[in-house]
Amino acid sequence: MATNDALTATGHIHHEAAQQQRGVMVTKTEDFGQDLTTLNLGPTHPATHGIFQNILQMDGEKIISGVPTIGYIHRAFEKIAERRPFYQITPLTDRMNYCSSPINNMGWHMTVEKLLGIEVPKRAQYIRVIMMELARIADHLVCNGILGVDTGAFSGFLYLFEERENIYEIYEEVCGSRLTTNMGRVGGMERDLSPVALEKLRTWLKRFPAVMREFQNLFDRNRIFMDRTINVGPISAERALNYGFTGPNLRAAGVDYDVRVMNPYSSYQDFDFEIPVGTNGDTYDRYLVRNEEIWQSLRIINQALENLPEGPYHADAPHYYLPPKQEVYRNMEALIYHFKIIMGEIDAPAGEVYHSVEGGNGELGFYLISDGGRTPYRLHFRRPCYIYYQAYPEMVVGSTLSDAIITLSSMNVIAGELDA
Amino acid sequence: MTDLNTSPAAQQKAADYVKAHAAIGNEQILTRLQELFGADTFSDVEEQYGLLTATVAREKIHEIIDVLHGEEQLQLNFLTTMCGVHWPENEGKELSVVYQLHSLVNNIRLRLKIFFPIQDPVVPTLTDVYATANWMEREAYDFFGIIFTGHPNLIRILNVEDMDYHPMRKEYPLEDGTREDKTDLFFGR
């Protein structure tokens, strides 16, 4: 960046002023005896995929240090939750990791069910598994698609986003919405899988593997992609554990921790699937782990669909599960329950519950303290993004700016979950 | 028909689940903990939905978590989460920090709590043991005003820098207390 005209004093000042105008500050540090650049990456930058800022100290192209600033879309969910009855908290969880809302929704429902001791029927559990695995696929598709874009290959992203769109159409059939799904209820699903939903799901299951293979053919052994991602943004298993990594990012470092296997919920123990692990914990491993998880999720969905049990799709818990609308119009009991649930007038037992699910990015935990009232006394979300994003400076120091960008997209930091 | 007072049954169900999946039972964990740190270190020991919960003195929390991090038998070396809680009615122990440890090998969890007065919200930092404690502690500072001594960079994290209060404390209600349109004879809040 030091051009010839910068050698003269006036030229240098001119250069500095121009840099400052573009949001780049030039500072002199005696430690290095040379010009360091402070680069303000974000908060709104097309390559950060979300609103968070990194103030990077650069020595030419090399990153010397990074300071992340977060909180740009903080919405105080934990505070808001203290005033809301349990079922009104579900829409808050939608807005955390909005790439895989059904997982958040169901994680929250399961937390409340654990507090109340509600046994959910098998059919509902299987439907939940199908929806959660679809959400995981959608989440990983976004991450790997964007990773392709950041390394300069746009076509993979287009292939995958078409499939994400199809997943959203299945969501739409199941719960009526696409991104912030608010899917299911405390006690099960709000409705059974409709024939149209099943049909869409089956069509998609036939169609998707070919697209995924095509995507992998484009990237997996692509020379440019491998050069750009191998050994970029690596983290050792030891450091990853110390930083509290979970999910694909931890598995890419070689630790086979998966909540679905270690503490199975919603009948995950019924399904046969494997946990892919990487070795280096670099960007390429994270990419491969996510791809393989997509295949494993497909396996789970196929098994769940094949063995989908008959029976009710929600628990018999009239105090918490809304009665059918026809009943509400005709039956006094149903009307009373409907009213009490909607007004949030039903107290929950006192206790402390921690429940975690395997979210798109790792262990998504809900720590709920109930004092016996209608709302949580305190609700803390263990957001995997928030916890592992603090390792980002350590992972990018010493690498170049372009590597920092793809490290960020391969970590799949979702701003909504980061800031909650 | 679900009974409203389902808590004991729910507790039992969760405890059975934990017993089925963990390699070490909660009684054994407690025995080992008392062996390491002394029997009177842990008070208010309970099982909350199968999760072993204990209260310790705040002076001891750093030592306990540090020792457990390198301990071979339990291998409680993963800090799952940590958060502040405010109990305004609990005089002399208004603030609390809850730590949750996990062993990825034995699949056991442990929840440790410390309580301290709101006038003296000072807690030793864990950043020297767990790198992940850094932002967790900043969050607890931001929302509850808990000071972690020895923290390398204890500044607000999610709220704006010039905020002069700690919003998750219970004295800050979500809604304006002077509002009258929500007061209702039958469905009042």
XYZ file of C-alpha atoms in Angstrom:
609
model
C 0.000 0.000 0.000
C 2.998 2.294 0.417
C 3.099 3.978 -2.950
C 5.930 6.131 -4.241
C 4.146 9.386 -3.630
C 3.712 8.388 0.011
C 7.461 8.710 0.445
C 7.333 12.483 0.428
C 5.970 14.090 3.557
C 3.089 15.788 1.831
C 2.313 12.756 -0.167
C 2.171 10.696 2.968
C -0.311 12.995 4.625
C -2.389 12.996 1.499
C -2.348 9.217 1.503
C -3.323 9.088 5.166
C -6.230 11.491 4.667
C -7.510 9.449 1.787
C -7.310 6.292 3.866
C -9.152 7.928 6.730
C -11.879 9.029 4.399
C -12.473 5.444 3.434
C -12.709 4.402 7.064
C -9.153 3.116 7.260
C -6.927 4.625 9.918
C -3.165 4.608 9.667
C -1.359 4.418 12.984
C 2.299 4.315 13.781
C 3.488 1.815 16.349
C 6.994 1.967 17.653
C 6.992 -1.731 18.472
C 6.909 -2.667 14.849
C 8.774 0.310 13.504
C 6.398 0.527 10.588
C 2.942 1.620 9.612
C 0.127 -0.512 10.928
C -3.310 -0.128 9.486
C -6.395 -0.273 11.605
C -9.087 -1.812 9.500
C -12.664 -1.520 10.545
C -14.262 -4.730 9.284
C -17.958 -4.304 9.757
C -20.422 -3.730 11.392
C -22.172 -3.658 8.039
C -20.001 -5.336 5.526
C -21.213 -7.745 2.853
C -18.587 -10.316 3.800
C -19.457 -10.579 7.487
C -22.987 -11.955 6.855
C -24.484 -10.258 9.846
C -23.950 -7.201 11.921
C -20.812 -7.453 13.956
C -17.635 -5.494 13.895
C -13.994 -6.452 14.011
C -11.319 -3.864 14.476
C -8.255 -5.418 12.941
C -4.681 -4.232 13.245
C -3.043 -5.019 9.953
C 0.570 -5.147 8.945
C 0.078 -4.966 5.224
C -2.105 -7.974 4.485
C -1.311 -9.703 7.759
C -3.552 -9.480 10.802
C -1.697 -8.528 13.988
C -4.683 -8.414 16.309
C -8.439 -8.309 16.216
C -11.019 -6.917 18.580
C -14.606 -8.032 17.997
C -17.472 -5.773 18.987
C -20.868 -7.390 19.229
C -24.330 -6.473 20.393
C -25.615 -4.608 17.343
C -28.832 -6.583 17.260
C -29.155 -7.305 20.952
C -32.871 -7.533 21.754
C -32.764 -8.445 25.454
C -34.505 -11.793 25.000
C -33.548 -12.965 28.458
C -35.185 -9.910 30.002
C -38.276 -10.066 27.804
C -38.681 -13.755 28.645
C -39.065 -12.892 32.318
C -42.445 -11.345 31.590
C -43.806 -13.868 29.134
C -45.744 -17.053 29.696
C -43.868 -20.083 28.411
C -45.496 -20.511 25.050
C -44.932 -16.842 24.182
C -41.191 -17.368 24.505
C -41.094 -19.646 21.453
C -41.143 -16.704 19.001
C -38.113 -15.275 20.812
C -36.182 -18.481 20.192
C -37.045 -18.245 16.467
C -35.014 -15.102 16.285
C -31.834 -16.506 17.747
C -30.403 -18.826 15.120
C -32.809 -17.846 12.375
C -31.198 -20.268 9.921
C -32.545 -23.202 11.917
C -35.493 -21.893 13.927
C -37.307 -25.250 14.332
C -34.402 -26.591 16.405
C -34.603 -23.593 18.724
C -38.393 -23.865 18.998
C -38.325 -27.518 19.855
C -35.417 -27.169 22.220
C -37.489 -24.667 24.136
C -40.614 -26.839 24.079
C -38.615 -29.764 25.385
C -37.228 -27.620 28.206
C -40.730 -26.715 29.324
C -41.888 -30.317 28.929
C -39.019 -31.399 31.129
C -40.087 -28.885 33.770
C -43.693 -30.048 33.604
C -42.979 -33.732 33.138
C -45.011 -34.044 29.959
C -44.445 -37.247 27.997
C -44.640 -36.514 24.284
C -46.039 -39.303 22.063
C -43.667 -41.090 19.695
C -45.264 -39.711 16.560
C -44.736 -36.143 17.716
C -41.151 -36.957 18.626
C -40.493 -38.375 15.182
C -42.093 -35.401 13.456
C -39.897 -33.167 15.584
C -36.820 -35.122 14.566
C -37.740 -34.740 10.888
C -38.212 -31.003 11.245
C -35.072 -30.535 13.311
C -32.947 -32.429 10.817
C -34.428 -30.429 7.935
C -33.475 -27.319 9.872
C -29.948 -28.610 10.401
C -29.615 -29.261 6.676
C -30.904 -25.766 5.892
C -28.451 -24.301 8.387
C -25.474 -26.157 6.963
C -26.531 -25.363 3.391
C -26.443 -21.671 4.184
C -23.051 -21.930 5.835
C -21.375 -23.965 3.114
C -23.075 -22.067 0.311
C -21.836 -18.763 1.694
C -18.390 -20.214 2.213
C -18.355 -20.882 -1.511
C -19.336 -17.289 -2.242
C -16.579 -15.975 0.010
C -13.994 -18.040 -1.787
C -15.234 -16.648 -5.087
C -17.562 -19.378 -6.362
C -21.124 -18.235 -6.667
C -22.751 -21.168 -8.455
C -22.699 -23.596 -5.511
C -24.566 -21.053 -3.463
C -27.298 -20.818 -6.093
C -27.742 -24.602 -6.243
C -28.010 -24.867 -2.499
C -30.306 -21.944 -1.942
C -32.833 -23.448 -4.280
C -32.907 -26.472 -2.001
C -33.156 -24.315 1.082
C -36.169 -22.713 -0.532
C -37.698 -26.187 -0.914
C -37.066 -26.910 2.750
C -38.828 -23.660 3.603
C -41.797 -24.794 1.545
C -41.986 -27.926 3.673
C -41.896 -25.745 6.809
C -44.682 -23.721 5.288
C -46.826 -26.833 4.889
C -46.096 -27.954 8.422
C -46.466 -24.743 10.402
C -47.455 -21.958 8.026
C -44.298 -19.889 8.157
C -40.866 -20.045 6.640
C -38.058 -18.314 8.464
C -39.215 -17.603 12.003
C -41.272 -20.728 12.240
C -42.741 -20.807 15.775
C -43.223 -24.494 15.059
C -44.849 -26.954 17.417
C -46.297 -26.439 20.864
C -45.431 -27.377 24.398
C -46.608 -30.977 24.331
C -46.141 -31.834 20.676
C -46.923 -30.423 17.255
C -49.772 -28.020 16.536
C -51.007 -30.256 13.705
C -50.197 -33.563 12.127
C -48.088 -33.826 8.995
C -50.528 -33.169 6.176
C -50.549 -35.368 3.039
C -49.206 -32.378 1.085
C -46.357 -31.951 3.560
C -45.482 -35.635 3.330
C -45.620 -35.475 -0.432
C -43.337 -32.420 -0.524
C -40.963 -34.063 1.910
C -40.758 -37.261 -0.147
C -40.231 -35.352 -3.383
C -37.512 -33.302 -1.772
C -35.792 -36.376 -0.349
C -35.620 -37.821 -3.860
C -34.407 -34.615 -5.428
C -31.920 -33.288 -2.911
C -29.122 -35.933 -2.921
C -28.321 -35.273 -6.573
C -28.002 -31.545 -5.925
C -25.836 -32.128 -2.889
C -23.564 -34.444 -4.841
C -23.295 -31.877 -7.593
C -22.343 -29.235 -5.042
C -19.735 -31.491 -3.499
C -18.331 -32.319 -6.921
C -17.853 -28.620 -7.476
C -16.059 -27.992 -4.202
C -14.695 -30.990 -2.352
C -11.653 -31.613 -4.543
C -11.592 -28.217 -6.194
C -7.985 -27.091 -6.309
C -8.711 -23.418 -5.713
C -11.166 -24.144 -2.931
C -8.740 -26.479 -1.184
C -5.902 -23.976 -1.456
C -8.091 -21.325 0.004
C -9.425 -23.352 2.930
C -6.909 -25.978 4.056
C -5.014 -24.796 7.138
C -6.989 -21.583 7.212
C -8.325 -20.551 10.609
C -7.354 -23.760 12.397
C -7.998 -24.458 16.060
C -6.730 -27.406 18.071
C -9.116 -29.692 19.933
C -7.661 -28.574 23.234
C -8.146 -24.869 22.549
C -11.583 -25.507 21.099
C -12.679 -27.257 24.293
C -11.181 -24.507 26.396
C -13.141 -21.995 24.360
C -16.347 -23.955 24.868
C -16.768 -24.910 21.206
C -19.578 -27.303 20.412
C -21.237 -28.556 17.262
C -19.615 -28.872 13.831
C -16.800 -26.499 14.763
C -15.722 -28.714 17.656
C -16.172 -31.892 15.654
C -13.993 -30.459 12.883
C -11.234 -30.220 15.502
C -11.630 -33.936 16.211
C -13.882 -34.151 19.283
C -16.933 -36.309 18.687
C -19.267 -34.516 21.057
C -22.833 -34.462 19.800
C -25.764 -33.819 22.138
C -27.988 -36.058 20.012
C -25.822 -39.040 20.875
C -24.587 -38.194 24.336
C -27.902 -37.048 25.779
C -30.499 -38.213 23.271
C -33.761 -36.290 23.281
C -36.893 -36.700 21.194
C -36.093 -40.367 20.407
C -32.725 -39.778 18.722
C -31.614 -43.084 20.222
C -33.944 -44.848 17.740
C -31.951 -43.740 14.717
C -28.818 -45.050 13.184
C -26.387 -42.290 12.245
C -22.760 -41.360 12.584
C -20.921 -38.328 13.914
C -18.420 -37.064 11.366
C -15.221 -35.624 12.822
C -12.332 -33.713 11.280
C -8.695 -33.561 12.283
C -7.259 -30.059 11.904
C -10.195 -27.898 12.894
C -9.513 -25.691 9.880
C -11.957 -24.186 7.431
C -11.798 -27.155 5.064
C -12.559 -29.603 7.891
C -15.472 -27.525 9.058
C -16.774 -27.539 5.507
C -16.411 -31.318 5.193
C -17.969 -32.013 8.591
C -21.001 -29.923 7.687
C -21.393 -31.689 4.357
C -21.229 -35.090 5.985
C -23.708 -34.019 8.646
C -26.134 -33.155 5.876
C -25.898 -36.747 4.632
C -26.350 -38.090 8.151
C -29.373 -35.848 8.646
C -30.835 -37.239 5.445
C -30.336 -40.732 6.832
C -32.183 -39.771 9.998
C -35.054 -38.184 8.089
C -35.427 -41.255 5.887
C -35.492 -43.563 8.898
C -37.962 -41.363 10.766
C -40.246 -41.153 7.763
C -40.093 -44.882 7.174
C -40.851 -45.760 10.783
C -43.195 -42.882 11.514
C -45.424 -44.283 14.263
C -49.167 -43.910 14.213
C -50.921 -42.224 17.069
C -51.526 -38.766 18.473
C -49.277 -35.895 17.490
C -49.445 -34.160 20.858
C -49.499 -35.046 24.526
C -52.634 -35.144 26.614
C -51.810 -32.032 28.599
C -54.893 -29.827 28.573
C -53.362 -27.261 30.912
C -50.625 -26.455 28.426
C -51.702 -27.671 25.011
C -54.339 -25.593 23.218
C -57.586 -27.481 22.582
C -58.791 -27.819 18.954
C -60.589 -24.728 17.741
C -63.874 -26.533 16.978
C -63.987 -27.667 20.588
C -63.353 -24.138 21.823
C -66.516 -22.971 20.051
C -68.722 -25.761 21.417
C -67.301 -27.001 24.670
C -67.053 -24.923 27.839
C -64.074 -26.821 29.277
C -62.137 -26.282 26.076
C -63.020 -22.599 26.053
C -61.765 -22.200 29.618
C -58.476 -23.928 28.834
C -58.080 -21.971 25.635
C -58.592 -18.761 27.522
C -56.307 -19.675 30.387
C -53.495 -20.772 28.096
C -53.771 -17.739 25.835
C -53.830 -15.353 28.788
C -50.916 -17.247 30.284
C -52.680 -17.779 33.587
C -51.337 -21.237 34.296
C -48.553 -21.539 36.834
C -45.631 -23.856 36.276
C -44.011 -25.842 39.083
C -40.958 -24.330 40.743
C -37.588 -25.761 39.808
C -34.416 -25.347 37.810
C -34.092 -27.042 34.468
C -31.241 -27.224 32.031
C -31.997 -28.771 28.711
C -29.814 -28.741 25.654
C -30.260 -29.747 22.057
C -27.821 -30.041 19.195
C -28.468 -26.812 17.330
C -27.119 -25.952 13.909
C -24.003 -24.537 15.538
C -23.650 -26.646 18.655
C -25.098 -27.189 22.066
C -28.052 -24.865 22.383
C -28.961 -24.839 26.059
C -31.858 -23.417 28.017
C -31.310 -22.775 31.697
C -34.711 -22.062 33.171
C -35.387 -21.050 36.756
C -39.062 -21.201 37.576
C -40.304 -19.796 40.883
C -43.720 -21.352 40.460
C -45.229 -18.442 38.572
C -46.630 -18.022 35.090
C -43.353 -16.779 33.629
C -39.732 -17.866 34.077
C -37.948 -16.225 36.977
C -34.771 -16.288 34.948
C -34.074 -17.777 31.556
C -30.566 -18.046 30.235
C -29.814 -19.167 26.719
C -26.571 -20.990 26.118
C -25.961 -19.725 22.604
C -23.197 -21.670 20.878
C -22.291 -18.763 18.557
C -21.784 -16.361 21.422
C -19.461 -18.774 23.117
C -17.254 -19.767 20.216
C -17.071 -16.428 18.454
C -14.683 -15.166 21.128
C -12.036 -17.506 19.716
C -12.155 -15.692 16.392
C -9.254 -13.257 17.037
C -7.032 -16.141 18.117
C -7.928 -18.071 14.981
C -7.178 -15.300 12.503
C -4.123 -13.617 13.987
C -1.235 -14.153 11.620
C -3.387 -14.879 8.598
C -4.444 -12.554 5.827
C -7.626 -10.551 5.582
C -9.120 -12.797 2.919
C -8.503 -15.829 5.154
C -10.164 -14.055 8.069
C -13.286 -13.599 5.950
C -13.625 -17.260 5.080
C -12.783 -18.328 8.631
C -15.683 -16.207 9.780
C -18.104 -17.690 7.283
C -16.984 -21.260 7.997
C -17.621 -20.740 11.726
C -21.195 -19.866 10.826
C -21.650 -17.023 13.268
C -25.311 -16.031 13.178
C -25.796 -12.501 14.472
C -29.205 -13.245 15.961
C -27.826 -15.995 18.120
C -24.669 -14.091 18.935
C -26.510 -11.117 20.376
C -29.797 -12.688 21.505
C -55.090 -35.562 32.450
C -51.923 -33.916 33.689
C -51.880 -32.880 37.278
C -50.689 -29.350 37.850
C -48.256 -30.383 40.554
C -46.244 -32.573 38.261
C -42.900 -31.417 39.545
C -41.917 -34.448 41.700
C -42.771 -36.880 38.916
C -40.984 -34.703 36.385
C -37.981 -34.489 38.699
C -37.926 -38.256 39.010
C -38.201 -38.737 35.275
C -35.293 -36.392 34.582
C -33.221 -38.041 37.318
C -33.827 -41.491 35.840
C -32.758 -40.212 32.454
C -29.512 -38.803 33.838
C -28.814 -42.018 35.709
C -29.250 -44.007 32.520
C -26.819 -41.893 30.517
C -24.099 -40.784 32.930
C -21.084 -42.969 33.635
C -20.870 -41.849 37.266
C -23.817 -41.472 39.623
C -24.553 -38.201 41.395
C -23.821 -39.700 44.830
C -20.389 -40.760 43.670
C -19.703 -37.315 42.202
C -20.646 -35.726 45.492
C -18.476 -38.157 47.454
C -15.531 -37.398 45.210
C -16.116 -33.649 45.488
C -16.237 -33.838 49.273
C -13.104 -35.930 49.255
C -11.318 -33.283 47.215
C -12.562 -30.127 48.896
C -13.882 -31.149 52.287
C -17.354 -32.149 53.381
C -18.518 -28.715 54.516
C -17.543 -26.935 51.293
C -20.809 -27.807 49.603
C -24.103 -26.630 51.016
C -27.675 -26.841 49.728
C -26.827 -29.949 47.742
C -29.789 -31.025 45.656
C -30.665 -32.762 42.461
C -32.587 -30.433 40.193
C -34.068 -32.522 37.410
C -31.241 -34.989 37.763
C -28.540 -32.328 37.706
C -26.336 -32.211 40.794
C -26.511 -28.686 42.201
C -24.491 -27.292 45.087
C -23.734 -23.936 46.637
C -20.182 -22.993 47.550
C -18.491 -19.954 49.045
C -17.371 -17.451 46.455
C -13.809 -17.470 47.808
C -13.574 -21.142 46.905
C -15.150 -21.143 43.468
C -11.959 -20.473 41.543
C -10.035 -23.178 43.367
C -12.797 -25.745 42.887
C -13.250 -25.165 39.174
C -9.498 -24.988 38.643
C -8.888 -28.294 40.440
C -11.816 -29.969 38.675
C -10.418 -28.834 35.319
C -7.367 -31.039 35.763
C -8.992 -33.763 37.832
C -8.681 -37.236 36.306
C -11.570 -39.186 37.767
C -14.559 -36.923 37.134
C -13.012 -35.006 34.209
C -15.349 -32.067 34.647
C -13.320 -29.973 32.230
C -15.852 -28.246 30.020
C -17.541 -25.033 31.112
C -20.939 -25.284 29.481
C -22.404 -22.060 30.661
C -22.383 -19.481 33.364
C -24.807 -16.725 34.187
C -25.842 -14.244 36.825
C -29.136 -14.327 38.719
C -30.641 -11.602 40.879
C -32.688 -12.497 43.983
C -33.699 -9.134 45.489
C -35.555 -10.717 48.424
C -32.602 -12.839 49.431
C -31.024 -10.370 51.846
C -27.259 -10.465 52.016
C -27.164 -12.871 49.082
C -28.909 -10.829 46.418
C -26.676 -11.773 43.545
C -25.709 -15.189 42.369
C -23.510 -16.673 39.684
C -24.354 -20.126 38.387
C -21.613 -22.206 36.774
C -22.332 -25.358 34.885
C -19.606 -27.897 34.239
C -19.793 -30.892 31.963
C -17.590 -33.923 31.474
C -17.591 -34.921 27.828
C -16.020 -38.252 28.778
C -18.255 -39.369 31.632
C -21.280 -37.347 30.543
C -21.831 -35.904 33.991
C -22.885 -32.398 34.769
C -22.399 -30.272 37.848
C -24.004 -26.959 38.691
C -22.227 -24.749 41.182
C -23.717 -21.613 42.644
C -22.261 -18.762 44.582
C -24.216 -16.075 46.402
C -23.000 -12.678 47.558
C -24.392 -9.295 48.621
C -25.266 -6.751 45.964
C -23.161 -4.068 47.677
C -20.079 -6.209 47.225
C -20.471 -7.947 43.860
C -16.885 -9.097 43.509
C -16.044 -12.570 42.227
C -12.718 -14.076 41.152
C -12.398 -14.532 37.408
C -12.157 -17.893 35.674
C -10.482 -16.582 32.556
C -7.169 -18.113 33.594
C -8.774 -21.574 33.616
C -11.274 -21.299 30.761
C -10.829 -18.972 27.802
C -14.560 -19.202 27.270
C -15.241 -17.558 30.641
C -14.093 -14.264 29.153
C -17.301 -13.297 27.363
C -19.532 -15.115 29.808
C -18.139 -12.956 32.605
C -18.437 -9.832 30.524
C -22.089 -10.706 29.968
C -22.665 -11.190 33.702
C -20.946 -7.863 34.345
C -22.973 -6.146 31.667
C -26.340 -7.373 32.850
C -25.885 -7.768 36.604
C -22.918 -5.571 37.488
C -20.869 -8.438 38.852
C -17.190 -7.496 39.035
C -14.801 -10.297 38.149
C -11.407 -9.553 39.661
C -8.506 -10.377 37.407
C -10.552 -10.309 34.217
C -8.382 -8.955 31.394
C -11.045 -6.833 29.741
C -14.112 -6.352 31.896
C -16.234 -4.028 29.783
C -19.823 -4.193 28.582
C -20.416 -6.613 25.765
C -23.987 -6.522 24.469
C -25.167 -3.150 25.752
C -23.795 0.267 24.825
C -20.687 1.438 26.625
C -22.250 4.513 28.247
C -25.163 2.699 29.854
C -25.079 3.441 33.582
C -27.119 0.563 35.014
C -27.278 -3.220 34.818
C -30.547 -4.053 33.118
C -31.161 -7.674 34.115
C -31.486 -6.760 37.770
C -35.020 -7.138 38.965
C -35.478 -3.475 39.901
C -35.765 -2.629 36.215
C -39.192 -3.797 35.123
C -39.809 -4.332 31.440
C -42.831 -2.118 31.341
C -43.429 1.352 32.634
C -44.837 0.962 36.147
C -47.091 4.000 35.782
C -49.083 2.492 32.942
C -52.744 2.045 33.806
C -54.229 0.675 30.607
C -53.025 -2.800 31.446
C -54.561 -2.881 34.908
C -57.634 -5.003 34.675
C -59.957 -6.204 37.377
C -60.126 -9.764 36.101
C -56.938 -10.287 34.137
C -54.674 -7.808 35.849
C -50.950 -8.210 35.805
